[in-house]
PDB file of C-alpha atoms and ligand atoms in Angstrom:
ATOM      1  CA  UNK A   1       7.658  -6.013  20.381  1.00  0.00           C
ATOM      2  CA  UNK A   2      10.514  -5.982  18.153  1.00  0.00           C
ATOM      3  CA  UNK A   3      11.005  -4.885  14.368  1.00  0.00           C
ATOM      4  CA  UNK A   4      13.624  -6.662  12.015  1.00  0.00           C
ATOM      5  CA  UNK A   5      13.859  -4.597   8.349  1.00  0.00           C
ATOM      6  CA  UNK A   6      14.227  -7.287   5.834  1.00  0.00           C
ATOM      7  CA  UNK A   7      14.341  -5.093   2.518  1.00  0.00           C
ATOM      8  CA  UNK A   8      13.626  -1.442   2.172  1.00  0.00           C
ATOM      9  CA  UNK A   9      13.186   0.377  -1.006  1.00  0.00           C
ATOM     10  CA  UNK A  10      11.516   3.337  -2.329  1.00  0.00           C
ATOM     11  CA  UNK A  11       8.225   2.093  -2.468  1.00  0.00           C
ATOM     12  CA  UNK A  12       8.102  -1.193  -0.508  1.00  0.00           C
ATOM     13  CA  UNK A  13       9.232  -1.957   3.096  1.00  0.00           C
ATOM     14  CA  UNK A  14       8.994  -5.546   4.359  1.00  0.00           C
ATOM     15  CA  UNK A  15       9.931  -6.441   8.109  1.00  0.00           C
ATOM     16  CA  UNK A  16       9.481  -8.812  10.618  1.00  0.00           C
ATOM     17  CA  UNK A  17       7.562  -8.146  13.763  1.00  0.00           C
ATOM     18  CA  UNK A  18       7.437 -10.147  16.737  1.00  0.00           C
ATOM     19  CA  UNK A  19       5.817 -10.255  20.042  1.00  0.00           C
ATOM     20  CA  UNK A  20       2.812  -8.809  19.195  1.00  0.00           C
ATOM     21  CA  UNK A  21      -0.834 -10.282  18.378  1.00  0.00           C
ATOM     22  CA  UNK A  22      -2.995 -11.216  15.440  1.00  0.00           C
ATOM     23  CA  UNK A  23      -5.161  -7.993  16.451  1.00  0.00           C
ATOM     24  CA  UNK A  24      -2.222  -5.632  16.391  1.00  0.00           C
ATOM     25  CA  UNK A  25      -0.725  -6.315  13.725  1.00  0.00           C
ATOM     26  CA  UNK A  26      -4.248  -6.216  11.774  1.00  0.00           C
ATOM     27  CA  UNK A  27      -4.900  -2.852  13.547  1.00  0.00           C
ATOM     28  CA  UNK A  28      -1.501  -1.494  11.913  1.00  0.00           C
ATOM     29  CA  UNK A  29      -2.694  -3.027   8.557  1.00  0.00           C
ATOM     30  CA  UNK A  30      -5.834  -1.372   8.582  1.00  0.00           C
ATOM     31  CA  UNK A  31      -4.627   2.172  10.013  1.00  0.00           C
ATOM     32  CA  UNK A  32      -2.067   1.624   6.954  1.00  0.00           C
ATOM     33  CA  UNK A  33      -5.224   1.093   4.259  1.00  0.00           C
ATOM     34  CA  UNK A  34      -7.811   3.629   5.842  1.00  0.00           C
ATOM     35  CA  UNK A  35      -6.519   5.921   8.104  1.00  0.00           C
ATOM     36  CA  UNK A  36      -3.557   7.934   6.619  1.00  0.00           C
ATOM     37  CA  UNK A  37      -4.761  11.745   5.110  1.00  0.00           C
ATOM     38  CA  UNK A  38      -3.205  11.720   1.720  1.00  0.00           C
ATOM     39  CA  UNK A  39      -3.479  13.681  -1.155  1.00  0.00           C
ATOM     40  CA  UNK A  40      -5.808  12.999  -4.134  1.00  0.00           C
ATOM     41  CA  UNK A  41      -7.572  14.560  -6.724  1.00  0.00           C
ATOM     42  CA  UNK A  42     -10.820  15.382  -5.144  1.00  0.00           C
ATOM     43  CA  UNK A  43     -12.717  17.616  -8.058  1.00  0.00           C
ATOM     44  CA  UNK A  44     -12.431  18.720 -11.841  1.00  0.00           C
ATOM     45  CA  UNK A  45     -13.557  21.209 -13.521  1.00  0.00           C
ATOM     46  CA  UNK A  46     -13.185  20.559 -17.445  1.00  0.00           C
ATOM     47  CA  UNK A  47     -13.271  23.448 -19.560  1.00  0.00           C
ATOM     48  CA  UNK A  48     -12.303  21.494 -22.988  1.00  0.00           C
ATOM     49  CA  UNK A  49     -12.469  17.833 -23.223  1.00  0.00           C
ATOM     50  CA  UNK A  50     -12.622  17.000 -27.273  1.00  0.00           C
ATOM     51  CA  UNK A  51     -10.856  13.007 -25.970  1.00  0.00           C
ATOM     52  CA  UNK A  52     -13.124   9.436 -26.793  1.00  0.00           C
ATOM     53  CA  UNK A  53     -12.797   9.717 -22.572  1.00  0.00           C
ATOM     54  CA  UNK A  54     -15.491  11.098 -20.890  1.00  0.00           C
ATOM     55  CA  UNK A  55     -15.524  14.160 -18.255  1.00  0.00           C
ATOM     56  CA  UNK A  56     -16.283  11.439 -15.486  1.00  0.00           C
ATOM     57  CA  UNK A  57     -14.419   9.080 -16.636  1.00  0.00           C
ATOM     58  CA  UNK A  58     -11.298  10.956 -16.906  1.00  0.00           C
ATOM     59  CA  UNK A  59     -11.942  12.731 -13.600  1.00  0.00           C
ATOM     60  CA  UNK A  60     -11.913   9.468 -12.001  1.00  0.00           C
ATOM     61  CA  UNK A  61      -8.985   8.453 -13.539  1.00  0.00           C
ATOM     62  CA  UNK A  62      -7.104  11.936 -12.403  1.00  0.00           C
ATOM     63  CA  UNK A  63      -8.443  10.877  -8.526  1.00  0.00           C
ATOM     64  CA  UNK A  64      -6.613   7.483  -9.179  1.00  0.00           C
ATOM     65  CA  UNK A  65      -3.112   9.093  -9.971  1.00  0.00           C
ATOM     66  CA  UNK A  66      -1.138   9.180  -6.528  1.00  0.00           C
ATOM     67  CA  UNK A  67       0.274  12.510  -5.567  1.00  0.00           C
ATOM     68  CA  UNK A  68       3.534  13.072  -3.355  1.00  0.00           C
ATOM     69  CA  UNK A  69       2.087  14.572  -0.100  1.00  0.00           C
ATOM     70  CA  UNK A  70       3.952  17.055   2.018  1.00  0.00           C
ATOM     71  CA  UNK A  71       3.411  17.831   5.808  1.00  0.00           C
ATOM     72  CA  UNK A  72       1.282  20.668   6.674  1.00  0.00           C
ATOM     73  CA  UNK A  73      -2.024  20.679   4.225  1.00  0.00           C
ATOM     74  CA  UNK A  74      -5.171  20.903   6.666  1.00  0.00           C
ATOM     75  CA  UNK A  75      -7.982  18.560   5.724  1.00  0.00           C
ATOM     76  CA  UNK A  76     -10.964  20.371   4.383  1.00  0.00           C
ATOM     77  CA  UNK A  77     -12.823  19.657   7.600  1.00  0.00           C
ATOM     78  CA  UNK A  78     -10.511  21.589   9.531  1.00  0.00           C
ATOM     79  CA  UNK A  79     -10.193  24.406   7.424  1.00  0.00           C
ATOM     80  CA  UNK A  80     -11.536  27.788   8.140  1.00  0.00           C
ATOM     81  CA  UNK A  81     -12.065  28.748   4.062  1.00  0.00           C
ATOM     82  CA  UNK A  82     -16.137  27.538   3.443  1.00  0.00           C
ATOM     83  CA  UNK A  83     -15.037  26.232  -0.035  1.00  0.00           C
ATOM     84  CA  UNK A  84     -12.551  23.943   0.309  1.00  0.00           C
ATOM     85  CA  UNK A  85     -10.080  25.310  -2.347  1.00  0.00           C
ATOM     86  CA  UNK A  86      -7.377  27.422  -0.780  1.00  0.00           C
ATOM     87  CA  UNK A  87      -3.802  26.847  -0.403  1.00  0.00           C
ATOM     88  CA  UNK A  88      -4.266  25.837   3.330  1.00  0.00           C
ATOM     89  CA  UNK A  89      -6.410  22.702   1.995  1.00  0.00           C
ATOM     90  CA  UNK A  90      -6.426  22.141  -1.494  1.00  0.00           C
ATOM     91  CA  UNK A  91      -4.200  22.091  -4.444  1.00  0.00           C
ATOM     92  CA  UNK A  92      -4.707  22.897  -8.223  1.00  0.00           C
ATOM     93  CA  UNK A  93      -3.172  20.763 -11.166  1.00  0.00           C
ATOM     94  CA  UNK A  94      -4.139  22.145 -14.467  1.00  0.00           C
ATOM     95  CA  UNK A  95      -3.865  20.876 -18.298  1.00  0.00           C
ATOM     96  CA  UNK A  96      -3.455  22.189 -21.531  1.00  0.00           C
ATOM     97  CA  UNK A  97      -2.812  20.155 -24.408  1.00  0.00           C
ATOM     98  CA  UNK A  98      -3.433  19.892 -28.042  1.00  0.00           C
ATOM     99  CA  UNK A  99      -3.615  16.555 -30.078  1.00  0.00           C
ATOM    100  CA  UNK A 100      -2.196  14.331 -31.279  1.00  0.00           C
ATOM    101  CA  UNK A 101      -0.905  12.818 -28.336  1.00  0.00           C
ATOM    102  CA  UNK A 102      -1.222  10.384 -25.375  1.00  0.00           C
ATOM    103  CA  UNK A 103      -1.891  12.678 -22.249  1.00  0.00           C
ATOM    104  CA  UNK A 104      -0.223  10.923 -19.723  1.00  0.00           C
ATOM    105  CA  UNK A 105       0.609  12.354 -15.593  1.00  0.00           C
ATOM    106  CA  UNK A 106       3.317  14.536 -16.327  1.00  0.00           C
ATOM    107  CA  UNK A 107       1.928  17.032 -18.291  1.00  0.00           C
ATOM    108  CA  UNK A 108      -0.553  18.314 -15.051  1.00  0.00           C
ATOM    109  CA  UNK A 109       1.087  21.477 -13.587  1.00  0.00           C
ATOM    110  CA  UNK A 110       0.751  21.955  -9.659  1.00  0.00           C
ATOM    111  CA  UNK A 111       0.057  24.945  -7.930  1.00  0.00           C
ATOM    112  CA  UNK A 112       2.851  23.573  -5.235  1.00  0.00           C
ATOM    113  CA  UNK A 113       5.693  21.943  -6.911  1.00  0.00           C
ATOM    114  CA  UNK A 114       5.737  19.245  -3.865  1.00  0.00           C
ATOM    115  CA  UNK A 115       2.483  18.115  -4.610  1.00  0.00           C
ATOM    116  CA  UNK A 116       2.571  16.229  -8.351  1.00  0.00           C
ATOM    117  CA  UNK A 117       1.925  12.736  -9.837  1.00  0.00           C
ATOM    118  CA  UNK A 118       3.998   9.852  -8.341  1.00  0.00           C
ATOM    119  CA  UNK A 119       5.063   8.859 -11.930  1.00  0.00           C
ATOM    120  CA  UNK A 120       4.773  11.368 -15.029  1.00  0.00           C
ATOM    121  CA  UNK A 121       3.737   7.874 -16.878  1.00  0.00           C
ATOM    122  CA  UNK A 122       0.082   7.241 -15.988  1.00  0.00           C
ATOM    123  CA  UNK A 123      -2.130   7.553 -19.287  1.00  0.00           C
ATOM    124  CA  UNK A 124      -4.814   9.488 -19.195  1.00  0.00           C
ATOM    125  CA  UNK A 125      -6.214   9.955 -22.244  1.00  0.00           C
ATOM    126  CA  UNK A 126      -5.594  10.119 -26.126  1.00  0.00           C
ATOM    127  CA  UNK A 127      -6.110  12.769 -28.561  1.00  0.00           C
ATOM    128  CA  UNK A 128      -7.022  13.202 -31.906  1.00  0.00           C
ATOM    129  CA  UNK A 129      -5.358  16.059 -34.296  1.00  0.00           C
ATOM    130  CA  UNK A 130      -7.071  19.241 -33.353  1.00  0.00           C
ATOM    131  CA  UNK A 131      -8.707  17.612 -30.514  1.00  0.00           C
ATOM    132  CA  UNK A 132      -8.298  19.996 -27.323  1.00  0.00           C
ATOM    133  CA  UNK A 133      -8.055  18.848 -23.425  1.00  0.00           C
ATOM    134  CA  UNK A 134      -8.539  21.718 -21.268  1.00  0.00           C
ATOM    135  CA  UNK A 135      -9.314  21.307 -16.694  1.00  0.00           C
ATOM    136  CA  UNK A 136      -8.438  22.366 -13.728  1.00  0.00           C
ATOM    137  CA  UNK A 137      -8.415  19.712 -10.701  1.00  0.00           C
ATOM    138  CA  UNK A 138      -8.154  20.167  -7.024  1.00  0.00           C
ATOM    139  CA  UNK A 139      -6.195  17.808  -4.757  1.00  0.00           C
ATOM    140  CA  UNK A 140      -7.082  17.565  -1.472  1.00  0.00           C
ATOM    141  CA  UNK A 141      -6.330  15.619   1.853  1.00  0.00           C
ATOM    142  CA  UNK A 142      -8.542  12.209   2.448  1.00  0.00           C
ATOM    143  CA  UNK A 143      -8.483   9.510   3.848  1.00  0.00           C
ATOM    144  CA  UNK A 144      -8.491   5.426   2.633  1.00  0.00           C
ATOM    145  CA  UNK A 145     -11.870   4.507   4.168  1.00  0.00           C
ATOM    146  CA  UNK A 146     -13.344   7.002   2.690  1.00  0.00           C
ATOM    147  CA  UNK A 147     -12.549   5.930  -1.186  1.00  0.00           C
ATOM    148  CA  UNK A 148     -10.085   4.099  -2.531  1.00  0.00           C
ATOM    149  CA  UNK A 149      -8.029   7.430  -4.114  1.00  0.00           C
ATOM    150  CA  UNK A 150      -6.884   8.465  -0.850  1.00  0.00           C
ATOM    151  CA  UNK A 151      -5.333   5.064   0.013  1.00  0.00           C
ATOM    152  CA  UNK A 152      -1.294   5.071   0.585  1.00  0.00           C
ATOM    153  CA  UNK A 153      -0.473   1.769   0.005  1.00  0.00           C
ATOM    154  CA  UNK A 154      -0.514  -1.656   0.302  1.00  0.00           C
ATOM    155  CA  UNK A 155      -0.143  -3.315   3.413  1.00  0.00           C
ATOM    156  CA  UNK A 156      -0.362  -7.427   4.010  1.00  0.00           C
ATOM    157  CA  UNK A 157       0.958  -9.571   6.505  1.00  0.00           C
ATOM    158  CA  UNK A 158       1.152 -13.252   7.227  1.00  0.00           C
ATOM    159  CA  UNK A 159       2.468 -15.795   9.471  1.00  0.00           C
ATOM    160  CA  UNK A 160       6.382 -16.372   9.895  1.00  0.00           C
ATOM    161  CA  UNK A 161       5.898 -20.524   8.716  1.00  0.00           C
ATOM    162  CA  UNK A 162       7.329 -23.278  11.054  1.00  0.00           C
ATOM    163  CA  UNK A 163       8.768 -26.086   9.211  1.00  0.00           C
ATOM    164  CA  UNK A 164       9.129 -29.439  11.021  1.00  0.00           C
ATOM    165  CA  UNK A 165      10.611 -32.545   9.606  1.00  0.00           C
ATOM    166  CA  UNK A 166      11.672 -35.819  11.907  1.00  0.00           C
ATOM    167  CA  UNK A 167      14.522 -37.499  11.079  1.00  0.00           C
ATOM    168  CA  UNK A 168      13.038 -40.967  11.763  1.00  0.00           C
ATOM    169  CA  UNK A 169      10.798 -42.508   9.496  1.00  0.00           C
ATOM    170  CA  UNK A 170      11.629 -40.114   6.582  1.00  0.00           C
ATOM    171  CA  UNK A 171      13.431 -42.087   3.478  1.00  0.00           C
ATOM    172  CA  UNK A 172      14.781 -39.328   1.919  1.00  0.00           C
ATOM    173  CA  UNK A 173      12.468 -40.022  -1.115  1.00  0.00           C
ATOM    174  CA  UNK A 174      12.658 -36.316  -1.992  1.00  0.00           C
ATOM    175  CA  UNK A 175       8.630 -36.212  -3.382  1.00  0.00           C
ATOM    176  CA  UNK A 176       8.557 -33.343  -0.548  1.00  0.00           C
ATOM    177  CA  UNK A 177      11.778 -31.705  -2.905  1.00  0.00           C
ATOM    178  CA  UNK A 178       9.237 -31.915  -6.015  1.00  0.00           C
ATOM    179  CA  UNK A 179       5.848 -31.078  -4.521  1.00  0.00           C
ATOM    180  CA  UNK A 180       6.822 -27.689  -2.882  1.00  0.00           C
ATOM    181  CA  UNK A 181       5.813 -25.052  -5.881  1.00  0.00           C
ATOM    182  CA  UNK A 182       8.596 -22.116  -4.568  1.00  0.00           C
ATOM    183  CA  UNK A 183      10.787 -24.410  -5.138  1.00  0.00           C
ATOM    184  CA  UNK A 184      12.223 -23.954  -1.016  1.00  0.00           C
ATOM    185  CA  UNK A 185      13.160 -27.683  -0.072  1.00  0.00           C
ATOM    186  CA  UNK A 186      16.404 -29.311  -0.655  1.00  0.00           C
ATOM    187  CA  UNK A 187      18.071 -32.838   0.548  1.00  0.00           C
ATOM    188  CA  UNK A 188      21.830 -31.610   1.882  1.00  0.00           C
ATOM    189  CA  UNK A 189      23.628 -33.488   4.283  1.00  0.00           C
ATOM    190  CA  UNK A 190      20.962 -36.253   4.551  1.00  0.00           C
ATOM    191  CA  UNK A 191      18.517 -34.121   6.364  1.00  0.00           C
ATOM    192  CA  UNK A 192      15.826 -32.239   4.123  1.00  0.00           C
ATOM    193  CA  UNK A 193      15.737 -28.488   4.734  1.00  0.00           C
ATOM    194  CA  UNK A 194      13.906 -25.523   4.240  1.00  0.00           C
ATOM    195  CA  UNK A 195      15.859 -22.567   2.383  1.00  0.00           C
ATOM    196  CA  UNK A 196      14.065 -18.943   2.817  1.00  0.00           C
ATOM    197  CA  UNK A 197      11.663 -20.121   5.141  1.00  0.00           C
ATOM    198  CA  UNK A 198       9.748 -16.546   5.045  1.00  0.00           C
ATOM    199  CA  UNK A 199       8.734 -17.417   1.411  1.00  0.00           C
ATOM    200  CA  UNK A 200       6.792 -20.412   2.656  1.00  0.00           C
ATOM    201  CA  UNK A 201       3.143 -20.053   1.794  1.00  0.00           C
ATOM    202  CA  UNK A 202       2.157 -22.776   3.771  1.00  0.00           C
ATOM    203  CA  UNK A 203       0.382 -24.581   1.455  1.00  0.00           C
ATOM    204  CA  UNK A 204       1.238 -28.099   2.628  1.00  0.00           C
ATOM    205  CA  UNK A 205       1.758 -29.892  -0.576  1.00  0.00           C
ATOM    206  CA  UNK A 206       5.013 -30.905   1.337  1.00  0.00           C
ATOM    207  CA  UNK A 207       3.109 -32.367   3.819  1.00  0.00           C
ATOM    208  CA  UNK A 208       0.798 -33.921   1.744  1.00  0.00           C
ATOM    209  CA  UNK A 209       3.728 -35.123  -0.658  1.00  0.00           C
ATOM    210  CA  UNK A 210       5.448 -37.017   2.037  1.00  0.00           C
ATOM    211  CA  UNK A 211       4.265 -40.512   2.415  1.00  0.00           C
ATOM    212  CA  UNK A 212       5.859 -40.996   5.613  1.00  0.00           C
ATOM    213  CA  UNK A 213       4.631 -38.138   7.482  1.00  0.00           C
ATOM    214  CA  UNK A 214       7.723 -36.521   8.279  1.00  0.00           C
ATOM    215  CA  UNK A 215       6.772 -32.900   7.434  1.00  0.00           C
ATOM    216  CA  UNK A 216       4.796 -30.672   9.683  1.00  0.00           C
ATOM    217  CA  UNK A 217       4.247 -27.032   8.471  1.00  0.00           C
ATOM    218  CA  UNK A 218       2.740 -24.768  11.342  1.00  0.00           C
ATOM    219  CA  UNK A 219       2.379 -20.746  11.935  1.00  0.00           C
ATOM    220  CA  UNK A 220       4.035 -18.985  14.757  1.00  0.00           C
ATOM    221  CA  UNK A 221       1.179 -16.402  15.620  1.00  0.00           C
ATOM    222  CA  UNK A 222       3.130 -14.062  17.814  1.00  0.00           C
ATOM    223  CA  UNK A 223       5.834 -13.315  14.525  1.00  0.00           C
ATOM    224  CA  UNK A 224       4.724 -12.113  11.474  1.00  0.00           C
ATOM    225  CA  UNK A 225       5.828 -10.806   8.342  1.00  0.00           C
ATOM    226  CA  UNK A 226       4.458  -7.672   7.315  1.00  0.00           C
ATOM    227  CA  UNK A 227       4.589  -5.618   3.373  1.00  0.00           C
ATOM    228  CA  UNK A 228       4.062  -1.959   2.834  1.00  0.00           C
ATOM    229  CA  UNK A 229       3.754  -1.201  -0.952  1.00  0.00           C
ATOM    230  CA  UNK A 230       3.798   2.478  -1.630  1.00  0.00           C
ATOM    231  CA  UNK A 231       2.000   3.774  -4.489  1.00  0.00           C
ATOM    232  CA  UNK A 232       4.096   7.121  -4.385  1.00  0.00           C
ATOM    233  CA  UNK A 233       2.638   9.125  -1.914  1.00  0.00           C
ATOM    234  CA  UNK A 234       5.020   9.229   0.521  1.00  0.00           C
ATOM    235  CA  UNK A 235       8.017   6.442   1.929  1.00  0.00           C
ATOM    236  CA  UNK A 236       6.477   3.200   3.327  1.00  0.00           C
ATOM    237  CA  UNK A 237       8.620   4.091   6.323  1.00  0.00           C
ATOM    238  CA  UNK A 238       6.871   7.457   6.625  1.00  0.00           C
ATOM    239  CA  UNK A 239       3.244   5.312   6.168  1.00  0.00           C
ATOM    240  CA  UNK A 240       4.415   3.065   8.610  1.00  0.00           C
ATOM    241  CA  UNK A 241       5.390   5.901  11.050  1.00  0.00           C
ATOM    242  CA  UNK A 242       1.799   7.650  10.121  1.00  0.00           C
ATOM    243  CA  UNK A 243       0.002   4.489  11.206  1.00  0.00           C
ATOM    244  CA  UNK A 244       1.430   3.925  14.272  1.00  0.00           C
ATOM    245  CA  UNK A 245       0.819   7.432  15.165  1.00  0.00           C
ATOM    246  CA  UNK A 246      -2.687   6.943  14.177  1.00  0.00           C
ATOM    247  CA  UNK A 247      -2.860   3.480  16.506  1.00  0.00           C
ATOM    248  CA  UNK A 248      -1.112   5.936  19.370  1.00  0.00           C
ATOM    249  CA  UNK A 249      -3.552   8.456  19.287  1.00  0.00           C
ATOM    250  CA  UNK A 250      -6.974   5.848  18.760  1.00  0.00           C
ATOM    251  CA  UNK A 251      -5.344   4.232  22.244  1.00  0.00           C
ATOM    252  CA  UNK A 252      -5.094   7.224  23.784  1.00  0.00           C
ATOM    253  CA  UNK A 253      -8.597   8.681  23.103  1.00  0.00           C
ATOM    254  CA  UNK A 254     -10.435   5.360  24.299  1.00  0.00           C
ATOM    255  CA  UNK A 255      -8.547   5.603  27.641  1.00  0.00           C
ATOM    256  CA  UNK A 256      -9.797   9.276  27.915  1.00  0.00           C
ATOM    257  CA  UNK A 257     -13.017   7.995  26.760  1.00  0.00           C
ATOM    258  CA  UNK A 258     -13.428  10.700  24.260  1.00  0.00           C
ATOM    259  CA  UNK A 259     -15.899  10.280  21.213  1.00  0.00           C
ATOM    260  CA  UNK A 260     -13.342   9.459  18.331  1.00  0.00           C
ATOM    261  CA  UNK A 261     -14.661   6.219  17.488  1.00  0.00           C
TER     262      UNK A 261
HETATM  263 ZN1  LIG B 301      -9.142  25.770   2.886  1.00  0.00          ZN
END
């Protein structure tokens, strides 16, 4: 199996990966969505809340804002406190505003300062002059499958496109130039050619564009190319690493035949 790194950023990773199958690489994309403990806010307690935004509604929009998430926080499950709230498991962000204002991330103040919002920008609420916003919430380690909050990132993956065209019978009419919507075909040195082939959605209006048949757009199912969007919580390299630790361990408890499954 081999890994090519096409573009890295801070939040998005997309590579090539070849040599493996369809099942792997969907294993890796769901270990990616599901199966990754990150940090979210779990619980609130609200002890002013004078916004148009209700308690629940604003609490779910709190467990929607991604956190940075450090090593070494136990899940609650494996914590020995009965509660779920000490600083082995949990993690407090707390607010205290006055109106008028727009609330948004950056005013919540953690209890570790490597635990906080991915982006001081997300709006949370509004308030009104005199109106008061007043909670506590606690952050703690989840998991994807379990909701939505505790899910690192995007991942997606498709098939690396073949493009075929024969020489003979094709006119050079150029409809297949037109009919591609990315815009990827060109006519250059008599021969029509595919330019960033990996941006090929395979939709075939090429194919279906050419009244000759000389196009042929296939999948090579042993390549693919594979996204990881961030949403903050930690480097898609670190998710990626995470998952294939998770796909490591998952192998190596069916061969022992222990119960993780
Ligand atoms: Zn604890």
């Amino acid at each position: 199996m081999e890994i090519e790194i096409r573009e890295l950023k801070d939040d998005r990773l997309k590579f090539f990966l070849s040599g493996a199958t369809p099942e792997f690489v969907n294993s890796l994309r769901r270990a990616i969505l599901q199966e990754i403990p990150v940090m979210a806010v779990d619980e609130v307690d609200f002890m002013a809340n004078d916004s148009v935004v209700d308690d629940e509604i604003l609490a779910h929009r709190l467990g929607q804002v991604p956190l940075h998430t450090p090593e070494g926080y136990l899940l609650p499950s494996e914590c020995d406190c009965r509660d779920g709230r000490c600083s082995n498991c949990s993690v407090s962000l707390t607010l205290k505003t006055e109106g008028p204002s727009l609330v948004k991330s950056g005013i919540l103040e953690s209890s570790d300062t490597e635990v906080v919002p991915a982006s001081d920008s997300f709006p949370l609420t509004r308030l009104g002059e005199g109106q008061k916003l007043e909670l506590m919430a606690i952050a703690r380690l989840g998991f994807g499958k379990d909701h939505p909050n505790w899910q690192p990132a995007l991942a997606s993956y498709k098939y690396m496109p073949i493009f075929g065209w024969k020489k003979d019978g094709c006119t050079l009419c150029g409809d297949c130039v037109e009919a591609c919507p990315p815009d990827l075909l060109e006519i250059a040195d008599d021969e029509v050619v595919i330019n960033d082939l990996e941006e090929c959605t395979m939709c075939k209006a090429c194919v279906d564009a050419c009244p000759e048949g000389a196009i042929d757009i296939d999948q090579d199912s042993s390549k693919f190319i594979f996204k990881v969007e961030s949403f903050g919580c930690m480097s898609p390299v670190r998710i990626l690493e995470k998952a294939a630790e998770v796909l490591k361990e998952k192998c190596e408890d069916f061969i022992g035949g222990t119960e993780r499954f």
